[in-house]
Amino acid sequence: MKLEKDSLTILKEALERLDGGFAELPDVNAQYDKDALRGVLLEVADRMQDNYPYFHPCYAGQMLKPPHPVARLAYMLSMWVNPNNHALDGGRASSRMEKEAVAELARIFGWETHLGHLCAGGTMANLEALWVAGKLNPGRKVLASDQAHYTHSRISDVLHLDFEAVPCDSRARMDLKALEDSLKKGDVGTVVATIGTTGTGAVDPLPAILELRDRYGFRLHADAAYGGYFGLVDNLSDETAASYRRLSEVDSLVIDPHKHGLQPYGCGCVLFRDPSVGSFYKHDSPYTYFSSSELHLGEISLECSRAGASAVALWATQRLLPMTRDGEFAAGLAKCREAAVTLFGKLEADPLFLTMFEPELDIVIWAPRANRSSEVSRMSKQLFDAAAERGLHLALFTYPARLLREAWPHVEFDTESVACLRSCLMKPEHLDWGDRLWELLLDATHSISK
Ligand SMILES: *Cc1c(COP(=O)(O)O)cnc(C)c1O
């Protein structure tokens, strides 16, 4: 068995319990053609086989992590009610669960008070954070590193805010000298610090950025869509941990439960340190908010209709696996980082490969060794295919040559960018599967032509 199915019996039991709560209603029978439905669903099962096996430890490529069974089941269970967390009228229980779950996320960063909510994902969450930032600093620039998610420049465009990319150092983190040069121009309103870049998991040096905020004054937003949860683990490098310790001092923060938080897609989260920014969301809906004086989440979010099921799934996951430093969730995340450091150690020690820097989180970047950057790219692509043929699924990643010159002094750079391999080791199982994946990687590497 490759897909977990045992937990489905619990869904049936919980569905009976849920049904019991509506016992006083007159009976209704759902009207649908069961045979036709069965035919379609089996067709879906056939169609869905055309995917990489994201749920399996042999998938060690892009940023994809299977939801926890409890998240899957809680999401499905709530589908029978299908709540809408726009307003309490559409989802009372799930709105309360959202507030509880989001407060627990805020506490990871030491925030006992906050304003925040779930949304479709990191893009939407960052959009809301930059929208508020733009309201507070109209006409002033947004800065993010050139390794920050591309969404920041696009969002700035949507919001009609000027955007400037700050160059990175050789470890893919925002270069402080370059940042200060931009700040000196005096037109910066917001700096986005990426806490775990999507490409390499690099963490921008937050303590130094906070020091610059004291001197130059700007709004500081942390994009921790990928890396946020690593604030719970105890095996980061001292330097990386120092950035996490200061996260409570940023003005807003984004964390994606659908990245490392074991959730199905459609679950991002934006958090503001100062709850008074809620006033920017003010509107006067003629449709929704008449049922109670309790806060409707639609009053503090840009999206209107939203899946209450996402909140239910997140709440259930955090109920089972609390967001504590000494809990099972944090231990699983620490294993991901250990898996990445272990793989990096093997790659670094092997003359077949080129490496860059020790992973700060759980993302490893490397390439097959060659003398010219064009050769490195060609061989990376070959290795990607050769590994997939052996059942090991990696990702390709294009990296700027200028960030590699220092790490690869013996490589001749005849291209502006280099195709490398990338593994997001997002499953705790990746630690135990390390030797097996390494053997597959070596076998694939020996098979490609120099
Ligand atoms: C994934 C990611 C985003 C975008 O989030 P989505 O959930 O894909 O919309 C933004 N920033 C970072 C750092 C990310 O890793």
Coordinates of C-alpha atoms and ligand atoms in Angstrom, one line a residue:
M1 CA 0.0 0.0 0.0
K2 CA 1.4 3.4 -1.0
L3 CA -1.5 5.7 -0.1
E4 CA -2.8 5.8 3.5
K5 CA -6.4 4.6 3.6
D6 CA -7.0 3.2 7.1
S7 CA -8.0 6.5 8.5
L8 CA -11.2 6.6 6.3
T9 CA -13.0 4.5 8.8
I10 CA -12.7 7.3 11.3
L11 CA -14.2 9.7 8.8
K12 CA -17.4 7.5 8.7
E13 CA -17.6 7.5 12.5
A14 CA -17.1 11.3 12.7
L15 CA -19.7 11.9 10.0
E16 CA -22.3 9.9 12.0
R17 CA -21.4 12.1 15.0
L18 CA -21.8 15.3 12.9
D19 CA -25.1 14.0 11.5
G20 CA -26.4 13.5 15.0
G21 CA -26.2 17.2 15.6
F22 CA -28.9 17.8 13.0
A23 CA -31.2 15.0 14.1
E24 CA -34.2 17.3 14.6
L25 CA -34.4 18.2 10.8
P26 CA -36.8 16.4 8.6
D27 CA -35.1 13.6 6.5
V28 CA -33.8 14.4 3.1
N29 CA -32.2 12.1 0.5
A30 CA -29.5 13.4 -1.7
Q31 CA -30.5 13.0 -5.3
Y32 CA -27.7 11.7 -7.5
D33 CA -27.1 8.7 -9.8
K34 CA -24.8 6.5 -7.8
D35 CA -23.6 4.4 -10.8
A36 CA -22.8 7.5 -12.9
L37 CA -21.0 9.1 -9.9
R38 CA -18.9 5.9 -9.4
G39 CA -17.9 5.9 -13.1
V40 CA -16.8 9.5 -13.0
L41 CA -14.9 9.0 -9.7
L42 CA -13.0 6.0 -11.0
E43 CA -12.1 8.0 -14.1
V44 CA -10.7 10.7 -11.8
A45 CA -8.6 8.0 -10.0
D46 CA -7.2 7.1 -13.5
R47 CA -6.5 10.7 -14.5
M48 CA -4.8 11.5 -11.1
Q49 CA -2.2 8.8 -11.7
D50 CA -0.5 11.3 -14.1
N51 CA 1.3 13.1 -11.3
Y52 CA 4.7 12.8 -9.6
P53 CA 4.3 10.8 -6.3
Y54 CA 4.4 14.0 -4.1
F55 CA 3.3 12.0 -1.0
H56 CA 6.2 9.5 -1.2
P57 CA 9.8 10.0 0.2
C58 CA 11.2 9.3 -3.3
Y59 CA 9.7 12.6 -4.3
A60 CA 12.4 15.0 -3.2
G61 CA 12.0 17.9 -5.6
Q62 CA 9.7 20.9 -5.5
M63 CA 8.0 22.4 -2.5
L64 CA 5.3 19.8 -2.0
K65 CA 4.4 18.2 1.3
P66 CA 1.5 15.8 1.9
P67 CA -1.2 17.0 4.3
H68 CA -1.5 15.2 7.6
P69 CA -4.3 12.5 7.6
V70 CA -6.1 14.6 10.3
A71 CA -6.1 17.6 8.0
R72 CA -7.4 15.6 5.1
L73 CA -10.1 14.1 7.2
A74 CA -11.2 17.3 9.0
Y75 CA -11.3 19.0 5.6
M76 CA -13.5 16.3 4.1
L77 CA -15.7 16.1 7.2
S78 CA -16.4 19.8 7.1
M79 CA -17.4 19.5 3.4
W80 CA -20.7 18.0 4.4
V81 CA -21.5 21.4 6.0
N82 CA -19.3 23.5 3.5
P83 CA -18.9 26.6 5.7
N84 CA -17.8 29.9 4.3
N85 CA -15.6 31.9 6.6
H86 CA -16.4 35.2 5.1
A87 CA -19.0 35.8 7.7
L88 CA -20.4 34.1 10.8
D89 CA -23.7 33.6 9.1
G90 CA -21.8 31.2 6.7
G91 CA -19.6 29.5 9.2
R92 CA -19.9 30.1 12.9
A93 CA -18.0 27.1 14.2
S94 CA -15.3 27.3 11.5
S95 CA -14.8 31.1 12.0
R96 CA -14.1 30.5 15.7
M97 CA -11.8 27.6 14.9
E98 CA -10.0 30.0 12.5
K99 CA -9.5 32.6 15.2
E100 CA -8.1 30.0 17.6
A101 CA -5.8 28.4 15.0
V102 CA -4.5 31.8 13.8
A103 CA -3.8 32.9 17.4
E104 CA -1.7 29.8 17.8
L105 CA 0.3 30.6 14.7
A106 CA 0.8 34.2 16.1
R107 CA 2.1 32.7 19.3
I108 CA 4.9 30.9 17.4
F109 CA 6.3 34.4 16.9
G110 CA 5.6 35.5 20.4
W111 CA 2.6 37.6 19.6
E112 CA -0.1 37.5 22.3
T113 CA -2.1 40.1 20.4
H114 CA -2.3 40.4 16.7
L115 CA -4.7 40.9 13.7
G116 CA -4.7 38.0 11.2
H117 CA -6.6 35.5 9.3
L118 CA -6.3 32.7 6.8
C119 CA -6.4 33.2 3.1
A120 CA -5.8 31.4 -0.2
G121 CA -2.1 31.2 0.1
G122 CA 1.2 33.1 0.5
T123 CA 0.5 35.3 -2.5
M124 CA -2.8 36.6 -1.2
A125 CA -1.3 36.9 2.3
N126 CA 1.6 39.0 1.0
L127 CA -0.8 41.1 -1.0
E128 CA -2.7 42.0 2.1
A129 CA 0.5 42.8 4.0
L130 CA 1.8 45.1 1.2
W131 CA -1.6 46.7 0.7
V132 CA -1.6 47.8 4.4
A133 CA 2.1 48.8 4.1
G134 CA 1.2 50.9 1.1
K135 CA -1.7 52.6 2.9
L136 CA 0.7 53.5 5.8
N137 CA 3.5 54.7 3.5
P138 CA 1.8 55.9 0.3
G139 CA 4.0 56.7 -2.7
R140 CA 7.1 55.1 -1.1
K141 CA 9.1 52.1 -2.4
V142 CA 8.9 48.4 -1.5
L143 CA 12.3 46.6 -1.3
A144 CA 12.9 42.9 -1.3
S145 CA 15.9 40.9 -2.2
D146 CA 16.5 39.6 -5.7
Q147 CA 16.0 36.1 -4.3
A148 CA 12.7 37.0 -2.7
H149 CA 9.6 35.4 -4.2
Y150 CA 8.7 37.0 -7.6
T151 CA 5.3 37.7 -6.2
H152 CA 6.5 40.8 -4.4
S153 CA 7.4 42.7 -7.6
R154 CA 4.1 41.6 -9.2
I155 CA 2.0 42.5 -6.1
S156 CA 3.7 45.9 -5.9
D157 CA 2.7 46.4 -9.5
V158 CA -0.9 45.5 -8.7
L159 CA -0.8 48.0 -5.8
H160 CA 0.9 50.7 -7.9
L161 CA 3.8 50.8 -5.5
D162 CA 7.4 51.1 -6.8
F163 CA 9.4 48.0 -6.3
E164 CA 13.2 47.6 -6.1
A165 CA 15.2 44.4 -5.9
V166 CA 18.1 44.4 -3.5
P167 CA 21.1 42.2 -4.6
C168 CA 22.0 39.2 -2.5
D169 CA 25.3 38.0 -1.0
S170 CA 26.9 34.7 -2.0
R171 CA 24.6 32.9 0.4
A172 CA 21.4 34.2 -1.3
R173 CA 20.6 36.6 1.5
M174 CA 19.8 40.2 1.2
D175 CA 23.1 42.2 1.0
L176 CA 23.2 44.7 3.8
K177 CA 25.4 47.2 2.1
A178 CA 23.2 47.2 -0.9
L179 CA 20.1 47.6 1.3
E180 CA 21.6 50.5 3.1
D181 CA 22.6 52.2 -0.2
S182 CA 18.9 52.0 -1.3
L183 CA 17.7 53.3 2.1
K184 CA 20.0 56.3 1.9
K185 CA 17.9 57.5 -1.1
G186 CA 15.2 58.3 1.4
D187 CA 12.2 57.0 -0.6
V188 CA 11.7 53.5 0.9
G189 CA 8.4 52.8 2.7
T190 CA 8.7 49.0 3.2
V191 CA 11.3 46.3 3.4
V192 CA 10.4 42.7 2.9
A193 CA 12.7 40.3 4.7
T194 CA 12.4 36.8 3.3
I195 CA 12.6 34.2 6.1
G196 CA 13.4 31.2 4.0
T197 CA 13.7 32.0 0.2
T198 CA 11.7 29.7 -2.0
G199 CA 14.8 28.8 -4.1
T200 CA 17.4 27.9 -1.4
G201 CA 15.8 28.5 2.0
A202 CA 18.1 31.4 2.7
V203 CA 17.1 33.6 5.7
D204 CA 17.7 37.4 5.4
P205 CA 19.7 38.7 8.3
L206 CA 16.9 40.1 10.4
P207 CA 18.9 41.5 13.4
A208 CA 20.9 43.8 11.0
I209 CA 17.8 44.7 9.1
L210 CA 16.1 45.7 12.4
E211 CA 19.1 47.9 13.2
L212 CA 18.7 49.6 9.8
R213 CA 15.0 50.1 10.6
D214 CA 16.0 52.0 13.8
R215 CA 18.2 54.3 11.7
Y216 CA 16.2 54.8 8.6
G217 CA 12.6 54.1 9.6
F218 CA 10.5 51.8 7.3
R219 CA 7.8 49.2 7.7
L220 CA 9.2 45.7 8.0
H221 CA 7.3 42.8 6.5
A222 CA 8.6 39.2 6.9
D223 CA 7.7 36.8 4.2
A224 CA 8.0 33.6 6.1
A225 CA 5.6 31.7 3.8
Y226 CA 8.0 28.9 3.5
G227 CA 10.2 29.2 6.6
G228 CA 7.9 30.4 9.3
Y229 CA 7.4 27.1 11.1
F230 CA 11.2 26.7 11.5
G231 CA 10.9 29.1 14.4
L232 CA 9.9 26.1 16.4
V233 CA 13.0 23.9 15.8
D234 CA 16.2 23.8 17.9
N235 CA 18.7 22.7 15.2
L236 CA 19.2 25.8 13.1
S237 CA 22.6 27.4 12.9
D238 CA 23.3 30.1 15.4
E239 CA 23.1 32.8 12.8
T240 CA 19.8 31.6 11.3
A241 CA 18.3 31.1 14.8
A242 CA 19.3 34.7 15.6
S243 CA 17.0 35.9 12.8
Y244 CA 14.1 33.8 14.0
R245 CA 14.5 35.1 17.6
R246 CA 13.8 38.7 16.4
L247 CA 10.8 37.9 14.2
S248 CA 8.4 39.2 16.9
E249 CA 9.7 42.7 16.1
V250 CA 8.5 42.8 12.5
D251 CA 5.3 44.7 11.6
S252 CA 3.6 42.0 9.6
L253 CA 4.3 38.4 8.7
V254 CA 3.2 35.7 6.3
I255 CA 3.2 32.0 7.0
D256 CA 1.8 29.3 4.7
P257 CA 0.2 26.4 6.5
H258 CA -0.1 24.7 3.1
K259 CA 3.7 24.7 2.7
H260 CA 5.1 23.2 6.0
G261 CA 2.0 23.2 8.1
L262 CA 0.6 19.9 6.9
Q263 CA -2.4 21.5 5.2
P264 CA -4.1 20.9 1.8
Y265 CA -3.6 23.8 -0.7
G266 CA -5.7 26.9 -0.1
C267 CA -4.3 27.8 3.3
G268 CA -2.0 30.9 3.8
C269 CA -2.0 33.2 6.8
V270 CA -1.2 36.9 7.2
L271 CA -0.5 38.4 10.7
F272 CA -0.2 42.0 11.8
R273 CA 1.5 42.9 15.0
D274 CA -0.6 46.0 15.5
P275 CA -4.4 45.1 15.4
S276 CA -5.4 48.7 14.7
V277 CA -4.5 48.2 11.0
G278 CA -7.9 46.5 10.8
S279 CA -9.4 49.9 10.2
F280 CA -8.1 49.8 6.6
Y281 CA -10.4 47.0 5.8
K282 CA -13.5 48.9 6.8
H283 CA -16.4 48.6 4.4
D284 CA -20.1 48.8 4.6
S285 CA -21.6 45.5 3.3
P286 CA -25.3 45.5 2.7
Y287 CA -25.4 41.7 2.6
T288 CA -23.6 40.1 5.4
Y289 CA -23.0 41.3 8.9
F290 CA -26.3 41.4 10.7
S291 CA -26.1 38.3 12.8
S292 CA -23.9 39.2 15.7
S293 CA -21.6 41.8 17.1
E294 CA -18.7 39.2 17.2
L295 CA -16.0 39.8 14.6
H296 CA -16.8 38.5 11.2
L297 CA -13.5 37.5 9.4
G298 CA -14.8 39.2 6.3
E299 CA -14.3 42.5 8.1
I300 CA -10.6 42.0 8.2
S301 CA -9.8 40.3 4.9
L302 CA -9.7 41.3 1.3
E303 CA -11.1 38.0 0.0
C304 CA -14.8 37.5 0.6
S305 CA -15.9 33.8 0.4
R306 CA -13.3 31.5 1.8
A307 CA -13.1 27.8 2.6
G308 CA -14.1 27.3 6.2
A309 CA -12.8 23.8 5.6
S310 CA -9.3 25.2 5.6
A311 CA -9.7 26.5 9.1
V312 CA -11.2 23.3 10.3
A313 CA -8.3 21.3 8.9
L314 CA -5.7 23.6 10.4
W315 CA -7.5 23.7 13.8
A316 CA -7.7 19.9 13.9
T317 CA -4.0 19.5 12.9
Q318 CA -2.9 21.9 15.7
R319 CA -5.2 20.2 18.2
L320 CA -3.3 16.9 17.4
L321 CA 0.1 18.5 17.0
P322 CA 0.4 21.7 19.0
M323 CA 2.8 24.3 17.8
T324 CA 5.2 23.9 20.6
R325 CA 9.0 23.7 20.6
D326 CA 9.1 20.3 22.4
G327 CA 6.2 18.7 20.4
E328 CA 6.0 16.1 17.7
F329 CA 5.4 18.8 15.0
A330 CA 8.7 20.6 15.8
A331 CA 10.5 17.3 16.0
G332 CA 9.3 16.4 12.4
L333 CA 10.5 19.7 11.1
A334 CA 13.9 19.3 12.8
K335 CA 14.3 16.0 11.0
C336 CA 13.7 17.8 7.6
R337 CA 16.6 20.1 8.4
E338 CA 18.8 17.3 9.5
A339 CA 18.0 15.4 6.3
A340 CA 19.1 18.4 4.3
V341 CA 22.3 18.9 6.3
T342 CA 23.1 15.2 5.9
L343 CA 22.6 15.3 2.2
F344 CA 24.6 18.4 1.9
G345 CA 27.5 16.8 3.8
K346 CA 27.5 13.8 1.4
L347 CA 27.4 16.0 -1.7
E348 CA 30.2 18.3 -0.4
A349 CA 32.5 15.3 0.3
D350 CA 31.9 13.7 -3.1
P351 CA 34.1 14.9 -6.1
L352 CA 31.2 14.2 -8.5
F353 CA 29.3 17.2 -7.3
L354 CA 29.5 21.0 -6.8
T355 CA 27.8 22.5 -3.8
M356 CA 27.2 26.1 -2.6
F357 CA 26.5 26.6 1.0
E358 CA 25.1 24.6 3.9
P359 CA 21.3 24.7 3.9
E360 CA 19.8 27.1 6.4
L361 CA 16.5 25.2 6.4
D362 CA 15.7 22.0 4.5
I363 CA 16.4 22.9 0.9
V364 CA 19.5 21.6 -0.8
I365 CA 21.0 23.0 -4.1
W366 CA 23.8 21.3 -6.0
A367 CA 25.0 20.3 -9.4
P368 CA 27.1 17.7 -11.1
R369 CA 30.7 18.8 -11.4
A370 CA 32.0 20.2 -14.7
N371 CA 34.5 22.8 -15.9
R372 CA 32.2 25.1 -17.6
S373 CA 28.8 26.5 -16.5
S374 CA 27.1 25.5 -19.7
E375 CA 28.2 21.9 -19.1
V376 CA 27.0 22.1 -15.5
S377 CA 23.5 23.1 -16.8
R378 CA 23.5 20.4 -19.4
M379 CA 24.5 17.7 -16.9
S380 CA 22.0 18.9 -14.3
K381 CA 19.2 18.4 -16.8
Q382 CA 20.5 15.0 -17.7
L383 CA 20.7 14.0 -14.1
F384 CA 17.2 15.2 -13.4
D385 CA 15.9 12.8 -16.1
A386 CA 18.2 10.0 -15.1
A387 CA 17.1 10.2 -11.4
A388 CA 13.4 10.3 -12.4
E389 CA 14.0 7.1 -14.5
R390 CA 15.2 5.5 -11.3
G391 CA 12.2 6.7 -9.2
L392 CA 14.0 9.6 -7.6
H393 CA 12.2 12.9 -8.3
L394 CA 14.3 16.1 -8.0
A395 CA 13.7 19.6 -9.1
L396 CA 15.7 21.9 -11.5
F397 CA 16.5 25.4 -10.4
T398 CA 18.1 28.2 -12.3
Y399 CA 20.6 30.2 -10.3
P400 CA 22.4 33.4 -11.3
A401 CA 26.1 32.8 -12.2
R402 CA 27.2 35.8 -10.2
L403 CA 26.1 34.2 -6.9
L404 CA 28.2 31.1 -7.8
R405 CA 31.6 32.6 -8.7
E406 CA 32.8 32.6 -5.1
A407 CA 31.6 29.0 -4.3
W408 CA 32.9 27.6 -7.6
P409 CA 36.3 29.2 -8.3
H410 CA 37.4 26.5 -10.7
V411 CA 34.3 26.7 -13.0
E412 CA 34.5 28.8 -16.1
F413 CA 31.3 30.8 -16.4
D414 CA 30.2 31.0 -20.1
T415 CA 26.5 31.6 -19.2
E416 CA 24.6 34.2 -17.1
S417 CA 22.7 31.5 -15.1
V418 CA 23.2 27.9 -14.3
A419 CA 20.7 25.1 -14.1
C420 CA 21.2 23.2 -10.7
L421 CA 19.4 20.5 -8.9
R422 CA 17.2 21.3 -5.9
S423 CA 15.6 19.1 -3.2
C424 CA 13.1 20.3 -0.7
L425 CA 13.3 17.7 2.0
M426 CA 10.0 18.5 3.5
K427 CA 9.0 15.1 4.8
P428 CA 10.5 13.9 8.1
E429 CA 10.8 10.5 6.4
H430 CA 13.5 12.0 4.2
L431 CA 15.9 11.5 7.1
D432 CA 15.5 7.8 7.3
W433 CA 15.4 7.5 3.5
G434 CA 18.6 9.4 3.1
D435 CA 20.9 6.4 2.3
R436 CA 18.4 5.0 -0.2
L437 CA 18.0 8.3 -2.0
W438 CA 21.7 8.8 -2.1
E439 CA 22.2 5.5 -3.8
L440 CA 19.7 6.3 -6.4
L441 CA 21.4 9.7 -6.9
L442 CA 24.8 8.1 -7.3
D443 CA 23.5 5.5 -9.7
A444 CA 21.8 8.3 -11.8
T445 CA 25.0 10.5 -11.7
H446 CA 27.2 7.6 -13.0
S447 CA 24.8 7.1 -15.9
I448 CA 25.0 10.6 -17.4
S449 CA 27.7 11.5 -19.9
K450 CA 30.5 13.9 -19.1
Ligands
LIG1 C1 5.5 29.9 -1.7 C2 5.9 31.2 -1.4 C3 5.2 32.4 -1.7 C4 3.9 32.3 -2.5 O1 2.9 31.5 -1.7 P1 1.8 30.7 -2.4 O2 1.2 30.0 -1.3 O3 2.4 29.8 -3.4 O4 0.8 31.7 -3.1 C5 5.6 33.6 -1.3 N1 6.8 33.7 -0.6 C6 7.6 32.7 -0.3 C7 8.9 32.9 0.4 C8 7.2 31.4 -0.7 O5 8.0 30.3 -0.4

